[in-house]
Structures are given as structure tokens and as C-alpha cells.
Amino acid sequence: MKSKLFSILALLIIKLCLGQVGLNTQNPQGIFHVDSGKNNNDSGVPTPDQQGDDFTVLKSGDVGIGTTDPSARLHIVSTSGSALRIVDGSQGENQILASNSEGYASWISSTAARKTISGTIPASSAILSSNSFVYLNANIILPPGNWLVMLGTTLVKASEAPSVSWIHFALSNSATSFSNTADIDLARSGRQMASASAPSGSKYSFAKGVLCVRNSGTVDKAYYVWARRSDGDVVINGILSSSVEERYLYAIPVN
């Protein structure tokens, strides 16, 4: 037993003198090399598959995980798709890793990690024939965060009546009864997302606008599109419906 311990100690001293230590390998590729799978050859450079379970430190101080030839202070190679996991309490879905001026990193929320959201617009739409708000069968579902909601649609009058009317669009959290959503950021936008005139003597017009919405909750929230005319006796057909050539409803994330 003593002779075995002496032999192991002697080998370790020799390795240290040579400047290389290998665990589970007789062929270390750096000053410290762990072959956790014990699957490397006794000579030559391990294959990429063999390096997959290796940990290597070079004389330069570079550390390789999954590679025996790191080219940075920390070089990770993984074929599993999950090469790095940092759990510090700030992690979350769609967070990105950012550093401060001293190089300390943490997870933060960023618009770069969030996608544009498309709304649901109808094949057919309600008809505006009174001064009361009408639900347009259109809605958009927004995750938590700040959003610019954008709407545009052709307005088609039922006739070329010589009458002028203003058409107003707004968002509500209900599809059955209208009230302006409380999530509008009034420091950035007004209460209504779009307004347009239905001019006298013309059958067509176009409405477009933007509304800043802040979903300060923790879950996705639905916002429903309503519209009304403010004056006049104009009848508007096909708002946001497939019968018009131009229509859109989407939201882009903002900080």
C-alpha cells in the first residue's frame, strides 16, 4: 500500500515539475486537464467528441469547457444547446445579460429580446352609424412591458353623403362595454389611438394612429379596439375588415 502511494506521489511530482496535471488522462492538453469521461486517447489531440466532457486550463490562464484549446478567458463548447446558466435572481424569460461600467453582469429586460406583436383583425367589422363607441371585433394581446400600439385602416362611407364626421379609435380592456383602458401612458400619448375625418363628398378616408400602452402586470393582457363617430350622420362600413385594402394592428416594444 505504501509503495502504491509513493508511486502515485512520485508521478504527481513529475507531472507538476513538467507543468502539466491530467485527471483521467495520460495526455493532458494544458497545465490542468480533466477528462471526466476518461475517453481521450493516450496521445495526440482529443477529437471534438472526446473534448466534449473535458475541462482544460492553459498556461495563458484561458479555461476551456468542452474544448482543450480555449481561445478566451472562458471558452465553452456545447452541443446540447445549453452551454451557460446563470441564476442570480434577476433571470427571467427574454432577459438579456448586460454589464455595468465595472464589468459586473446581470440579467435585464430589453426591447431587443421582445418581438413585435400582431393583433387580431376581423374578416368583417361593425358598422358605425351612431355617436356611441362600437367594438370592432379587433384586439391585441400584450405581455408585460411598454408598447406602442399602431392602427391603420381605410374608412369606407356607405355613400358619398355631403356630411363630415370625425372617427375616433380607442382601446378598452373589455369587448362588451367600453371604457378607456387605464394602461395608457398619458405622458407619451393621448387617450385615443387614432382619429380621422370622413370628408364631405368623398367615399374614402384613412385613419392611423399610435397609442403608448404600459402593461404593468405580470401576465399577458388583452386590449380591444373600439371606435365611434363624434358628430355628423355618416355611416362607416368595413373598418379593419378584409373588405378594405389597407389595415393593420400591431405593437412594438419600447423601453
Tab-separated table of C-alpha atoms in Angstrom:
chain	number	residue	atom	x	y	z
A	1	MET	CA	0.000	0.000	0.000
A	2	LYS	CA	2.798	2.384	0.916
A	3	SER	CA	4.605	1.606	-2.309
A	4	LYS	CA	1.474	2.430	-4.337
A	5	LEU	CA	1.057	5.737	-2.548
A	6	PHE	CA	4.706	6.503	-3.100
A	7	SER	CA	4.377	5.698	-6.807
A	8	ILE	CA	1.302	7.927	-7.170
A	9	LEU	CA	3.031	10.760	-5.304
A	10	ALA	CA	6.134	10.370	-7.459
A	11	LEU	CA	4.073	10.526	-10.644
A	12	LEU	CA	2.253	13.623	-9.391
A	13	ILE	CA	5.548	15.345	-8.557
A	14	ILE	CA	6.886	14.513	-12.001
A	15	LYS	CA	3.743	15.922	-13.606
A	16	LEU	CA	3.977	19.094	-11.536
A	17	CYS	CA	7.631	19.502	-12.494
A	18	LEU	CA	6.685	19.120	-16.139
A	19	GLY	CA	3.997	21.742	-15.610
A	20	GLN	CA	1.006	19.557	-16.564
A	21	VAL	CA	-1.564	17.697	-14.498
A	22	GLY	CA	-4.099	15.336	-16.031
A	23	LEU	CA	-7.017	13.697	-14.279
A	24	ASN	CA	-8.381	10.599	-16.011
A	25	THR	CA	-5.966	11.257	-18.874
A	26	GLN	CA	-2.330	10.414	-19.549
A	27	ASN	CA	-2.285	13.045	-22.273
A	28	PRO	CA	-3.036	16.456	-20.709
A	29	GLN	CA	-3.506	19.299	-23.178
A	30	GLY	CA	-2.804	22.083	-20.696
A	31	ILE	CA	-1.311	22.736	-17.288
A	32	PHE	CA	-4.506	21.217	-15.839
A	33	HIS	CA	-6.758	18.864	-17.765
A	34	VAL	CA	-9.733	16.843	-16.535
A	35	ASP	CA	-11.157	14.168	-18.821
A	36	SER	CA	-14.330	13.389	-16.903
A	37	GLY	CA	-15.429	10.710	-19.362
A	38	LYS	CA	-11.986	9.084	-19.368
A	39	ASN	CA	-12.333	8.668	-23.109
A	40	ASN	CA	-9.297	10.515	-24.519
A	41	ASN	CA	-6.516	8.793	-26.397
A	42	ASP	CA	-3.110	8.441	-24.749
A	43	SER	CA	-1.507	10.551	-27.470
A	44	GLY	CA	-2.431	13.254	-29.915
A	45	VAL	CA	-5.184	15.834	-29.682
A	46	PRO	CA	-8.557	14.507	-28.491
A	47	THR	CA	-11.352	14.532	-31.055
A	48	PRO	CA	-14.139	17.150	-30.696
A	49	ASP	CA	-16.435	14.437	-29.336
A	50	GLN	CA	-13.810	13.396	-26.777
A	51	GLN	CA	-13.290	17.018	-25.736
A	52	GLY	CA	-16.998	17.402	-25.033
A	53	ASP	CA	-16.593	16.298	-21.387
A	54	ASP	CA	-13.180	17.887	-20.789
A	55	PHE	CA	-12.070	20.813	-18.625
A	56	THR	CA	-8.757	22.425	-19.549
A	57	VAL	CA	-6.624	25.275	-18.215
A	58	LEU	CA	-3.795	26.555	-20.432
A	59	LYS	CA	-0.582	28.288	-19.355
A	60	SER	CA	-2.101	31.558	-20.549
A	61	GLY	CA	-4.853	31.184	-17.954
A	62	ASP	CA	-7.540	30.539	-20.568
A	63	VAL	CA	-10.132	27.986	-19.452
A	64	GLY	CA	-11.895	25.617	-21.785
A	65	ILE	CA	-15.064	23.646	-21.053
A	66	GLY	CA	-15.857	21.208	-23.819
A	67	THR	CA	-12.661	22.213	-25.603
A	68	THR	CA	-8.961	21.608	-24.948
A	69	ASP	CA	-7.919	24.673	-26.946
A	70	PRO	CA	-9.700	27.685	-25.430
A	71	SER	CA	-9.188	30.996	-27.204
A	72	ALA	CA	-10.614	33.248	-24.461
A	73	ARG	CA	-10.518	33.554	-20.669
A	74	LEU	CA	-13.561	31.278	-20.645
A	75	HIS	CA	-14.367	29.284	-23.756
A	76	ILE	CA	-17.380	26.959	-23.669
A	77	VAL	CA	-18.268	24.478	-26.395
A	78	SER	CA	-21.545	22.601	-26.074
A	79	THR	CA	-23.635	20.546	-28.459
A	80	SER	CA	-26.608	20.379	-26.089
A	81	GLY	CA	-27.714	23.983	-26.701
A	82	SER	CA	-27.407	24.892	-23.010
A	83	ALA	CA	-23.818	25.990	-22.598
A	84	LEU	CA	-24.298	28.521	-19.792
A	85	ARG	CA	-26.778	29.019	-16.955
A	86	ILE	CA	-26.674	31.959	-14.555
A	87	VAL	CA	-29.223	32.013	-11.747
A	88	ASP	CA	-28.836	35.168	-9.641
A	89	GLY	CA	-32.440	36.167	-9.001
A	90	SER	CA	-32.629	38.539	-11.967
A	91	GLN	CA	-33.088	35.780	-14.558
A	92	GLY	CA	-36.337	35.561	-16.496
A	93	GLU	CA	-37.827	34.824	-19.879
A	94	ASN	CA	-36.434	37.011	-22.700
A	95	GLN	CA	-33.939	38.694	-20.358
A	96	ILE	CA	-30.506	39.539	-21.750
A	97	LEU	CA	-27.149	39.564	-19.977
A	98	ALA	CA	-25.685	43.048	-19.598
A	99	SER	CA	-22.788	44.531	-17.648
A	100	ASN	CA	-22.309	47.716	-15.707
A	101	SER	CA	-19.318	50.054	-16.046
A	102	GLU	CA	-17.204	47.765	-13.846
A	103	GLY	CA	-17.998	44.644	-15.840
A	104	TYR	CA	-20.411	43.054	-13.390
A	105	ALA	CA	-23.151	41.276	-15.341
A	106	SER	CA	-26.805	40.624	-14.575
A	107	TRP	CA	-29.977	39.827	-16.461
A	108	ILE	CA	-32.018	42.808	-17.644
A	109	SER	CA	-35.160	43.351	-19.679
A	110	SER	CA	-34.647	44.766	-23.156
A	111	THR	CA	-36.827	45.556	-26.144
A	112	ALA	CA	-34.230	43.787	-28.296
A	113	ALA	CA	-35.344	40.481	-26.799
A	114	ARG	CA	-39.056	41.106	-27.329
A	115	LYS	CA	-40.904	40.571	-30.571
A	116	THR	CA	-43.416	42.709	-32.395
A	117	ILE	CA	-46.953	41.625	-31.529
A	118	SER	CA	-49.607	41.305	-34.223
A	119	GLY	CA	-53.222	41.974	-33.364
A	120	THR	CA	-56.297	40.042	-34.409
A	121	ILE	CA	-58.308	41.847	-37.068
A	122	PRO	CA	-61.674	40.623	-38.311
A	123	ALA	CA	-62.907	39.325	-41.642
A	124	SER	CA	-65.958	41.525	-41.157
A	125	SER	CA	-66.374	44.525	-38.907
A	126	ALA	CA	-69.024	46.521	-37.123
A	127	ILE	CA	-70.799	49.421	-38.780
A	128	LEU	CA	-70.506	52.912	-37.313
A	129	SER	CA	-73.885	54.579	-37.541
A	130	SER	CA	-74.143	56.431	-34.213
A	131	ASN	CA	-72.024	58.516	-31.870
A	132	SER	CA	-71.571	55.656	-29.380
A	133	PHE	CA	-68.441	53.514	-29.193
A	134	VAL	CA	-68.722	50.202	-31.076
A	135	TYR	CA	-66.439	47.177	-30.630
A	136	LEU	CA	-64.687	46.447	-33.943
A	137	ASN	CA	-64.042	42.720	-33.323
A	138	ALA	CA	-60.313	43.503	-33.199
A	139	ASN	CA	-57.939	43.019	-30.303
A	140	ILE	CA	-54.289	42.702	-29.390
A	141	ILE	CA	-52.731	40.733	-26.519
A	142	LEU	CA	-49.680	42.359	-24.921
A	143	PRO	CA	-47.168	40.833	-22.496
A	144	PRO	CA	-45.972	42.923	-19.527
A	145	GLY	CA	-43.952	45.974	-20.546
A	146	ASN	CA	-44.268	49.179	-22.578
A	147	TRP	CA	-45.737	49.026	-26.077
A	148	LEU	CA	-46.517	51.321	-28.984
A	149	VAL	CA	-49.791	50.076	-30.423
A	150	MET	CA	-50.261	51.071	-34.059
A	151	LEU	CA	-53.508	51.008	-36.006
A	152	GLY	CA	-54.388	51.888	-39.557
A	153	THR	CA	-57.451	51.259	-41.687
A	154	THR	CA	-59.289	52.505	-44.704
A	155	LEU	CA	-62.625	54.132	-43.895
A	156	VAL	CA	-65.421	53.441	-46.363
A	157	LYS	CA	-68.538	55.569	-46.158
A	158	ALA	CA	-71.825	53.964	-47.035
A	159	SER	CA	-72.344	56.765	-49.534
A	160	GLU	CA	-70.785	59.999	-50.733
A	161	ALA	CA	-73.118	61.953	-48.496
A	162	PRO	CA	-72.243	65.665	-48.168
A	163	SER	CA	-71.511	65.324	-44.463
A	164	VAL	CA	-68.313	65.436	-42.390
A	165	SER	CA	-67.620	63.385	-39.265
A	166	TRP	CA	-64.671	62.637	-37.005
A	167	ILE	CA	-63.954	58.946	-36.330
A	168	HIS	CA	-62.179	58.090	-33.065
A	169	PHE	CA	-60.459	54.820	-32.110
A	170	ALA	CA	-59.600	53.721	-28.580
A	171	LEU	CA	-58.576	50.674	-26.518
A	172	SER	CA	-60.575	49.040	-23.753
A	173	ASN	CA	-59.986	46.008	-21.535
A	174	SER	CA	-63.488	44.769	-22.329
A	175	ALA	CA	-65.130	43.532	-25.505
A	176	THR	CA	-68.650	44.025	-24.128
A	177	SER	CA	-68.673	47.506	-22.597
A	178	PHE	CA	-66.424	50.435	-23.423
A	179	SER	CA	-64.173	52.409	-21.117
A	180	ASN	CA	-60.677	53.619	-21.929
A	181	THR	CA	-58.044	51.234	-20.613
A	182	ALA	CA	-56.190	52.558	-17.567
A	183	ASP	CA	-52.909	51.281	-19.053
A	184	ILE	CA	-52.408	54.213	-21.397
A	185	ASP	CA	-49.166	56.110	-20.736
A	186	LEU	CA	-50.575	59.640	-20.808
A	187	ALA	CA	-47.062	61.100	-20.566
A	188	ARG	CA	-46.385	59.723	-24.046
A	189	SER	CA	-49.734	59.639	-25.816
A	190	GLY	CA	-53.355	60.698	-25.652
A	191	ARG	CA	-56.322	58.585	-24.618
A	192	GLN	CA	-57.357	57.741	-28.160
A	193	MET	CA	-55.103	55.893	-30.553
A	194	ALA	CA	-56.347	57.345	-33.838
A	195	SER	CA	-58.729	59.886	-35.282
A	196	ALA	CA	-59.707	60.667	-38.838
A	197	SER	CA	-62.237	62.659	-40.740
A	198	ALA	CA	-64.806	61.276	-43.123
A	199	PRO	CA	-64.753	64.186	-45.585
A	200	SER	CA	-67.761	65.550	-47.380
A	201	GLY	CA	-68.219	64.442	-50.981
A	202	SER	CA	-65.747	61.529	-50.741
A	203	LYS	CA	-66.489	57.889	-50.007
A	204	TYR	CA	-62.998	57.001	-48.725
A	205	SER	CA	-60.657	58.160	-45.993
A	206	PHE	CA	-57.858	56.673	-43.895
A	207	ALA	CA	-57.301	56.513	-40.137
A	208	LYS	CA	-53.981	55.831	-38.473
A	209	GLY	CA	-52.501	56.430	-35.047
A	210	VAL	CA	-50.312	55.279	-32.189
A	211	LEU	CA	-51.043	54.697	-28.526
A	212	CYS	CA	-48.485	54.030	-25.780
A	213	VAL	CA	-49.665	51.212	-23.505
A	214	ARG	CA	-47.983	50.037	-20.321
A	215	ASN	CA	-48.925	46.584	-19.083
A	216	SER	CA	-47.545	46.827	-15.567
A	217	GLY	CA	-48.855	43.417	-14.546
A	218	THR	CA	-47.151	40.033	-14.614
A	219	VAL	CA	-49.336	38.305	-17.218
A	220	ASP	CA	-50.438	38.980	-20.790
A	221	LYS	CA	-53.417	41.305	-21.147
A	222	ALA	CA	-55.966	41.729	-23.943
A	223	TYR	CA	-56.855	45.146	-25.356
A	224	TYR	CA	-59.957	45.565	-27.504
A	225	VAL	CA	-60.350	48.129	-30.294
A	226	TRP	CA	-63.453	50.350	-30.243
A	227	ALA	CA	-64.487	53.257	-32.489
A	228	ARG	CA	-67.134	55.939	-32.696
A	229	ARG	CA	-68.023	58.963	-34.748
A	230	SER	CA	-68.107	62.242	-32.876
A	231	ASP	CA	-70.571	64.211	-34.996
A	232	GLY	CA	-72.452	64.137	-38.267
A	233	ASP	CA	-74.636	61.390	-39.676
A	234	VAL	CA	-72.052	59.477	-41.717
A	235	VAL	CA	-72.293	55.662	-41.823
A	236	ILE	CA	-68.901	53.891	-41.969
A	237	ASN	CA	-68.580	50.302	-43.239
A	238	GLY	CA	-65.747	47.770	-43.238
A	239	ILE	CA	-63.437	49.270	-40.590
A	240	LEU	CA	-60.384	46.986	-40.246
A	241	SER	CA	-62.209	44.280	-42.201
A	242	SER	CA	-60.932	42.220	-45.128
A	243	SER	CA	-63.105	44.285	-47.456
A	244	VAL	CA	-60.609	47.176	-47.280
A	245	GLU	CA	-57.199	47.197	-48.941
A	246	GLU	CA	-55.228	48.808	-46.104
A	247	ARG	CA	-55.453	47.658	-42.498
A	248	TYR	CA	-53.050	46.835	-39.692
A	249	LEU	CA	-52.908	46.427	-35.931
A	250	TYR	CA	-49.627	45.657	-34.190
A	251	ALA	CA	-47.450	46.688	-31.249
A	252	ILE	CA	-43.708	47.203	-30.928
A	253	PRO	CA	-41.869	47.076	-27.579
A	254	VAL	CA	-40.311	50.240	-26.151
A	255	ASN	CA	-38.298	50.911	-23.007
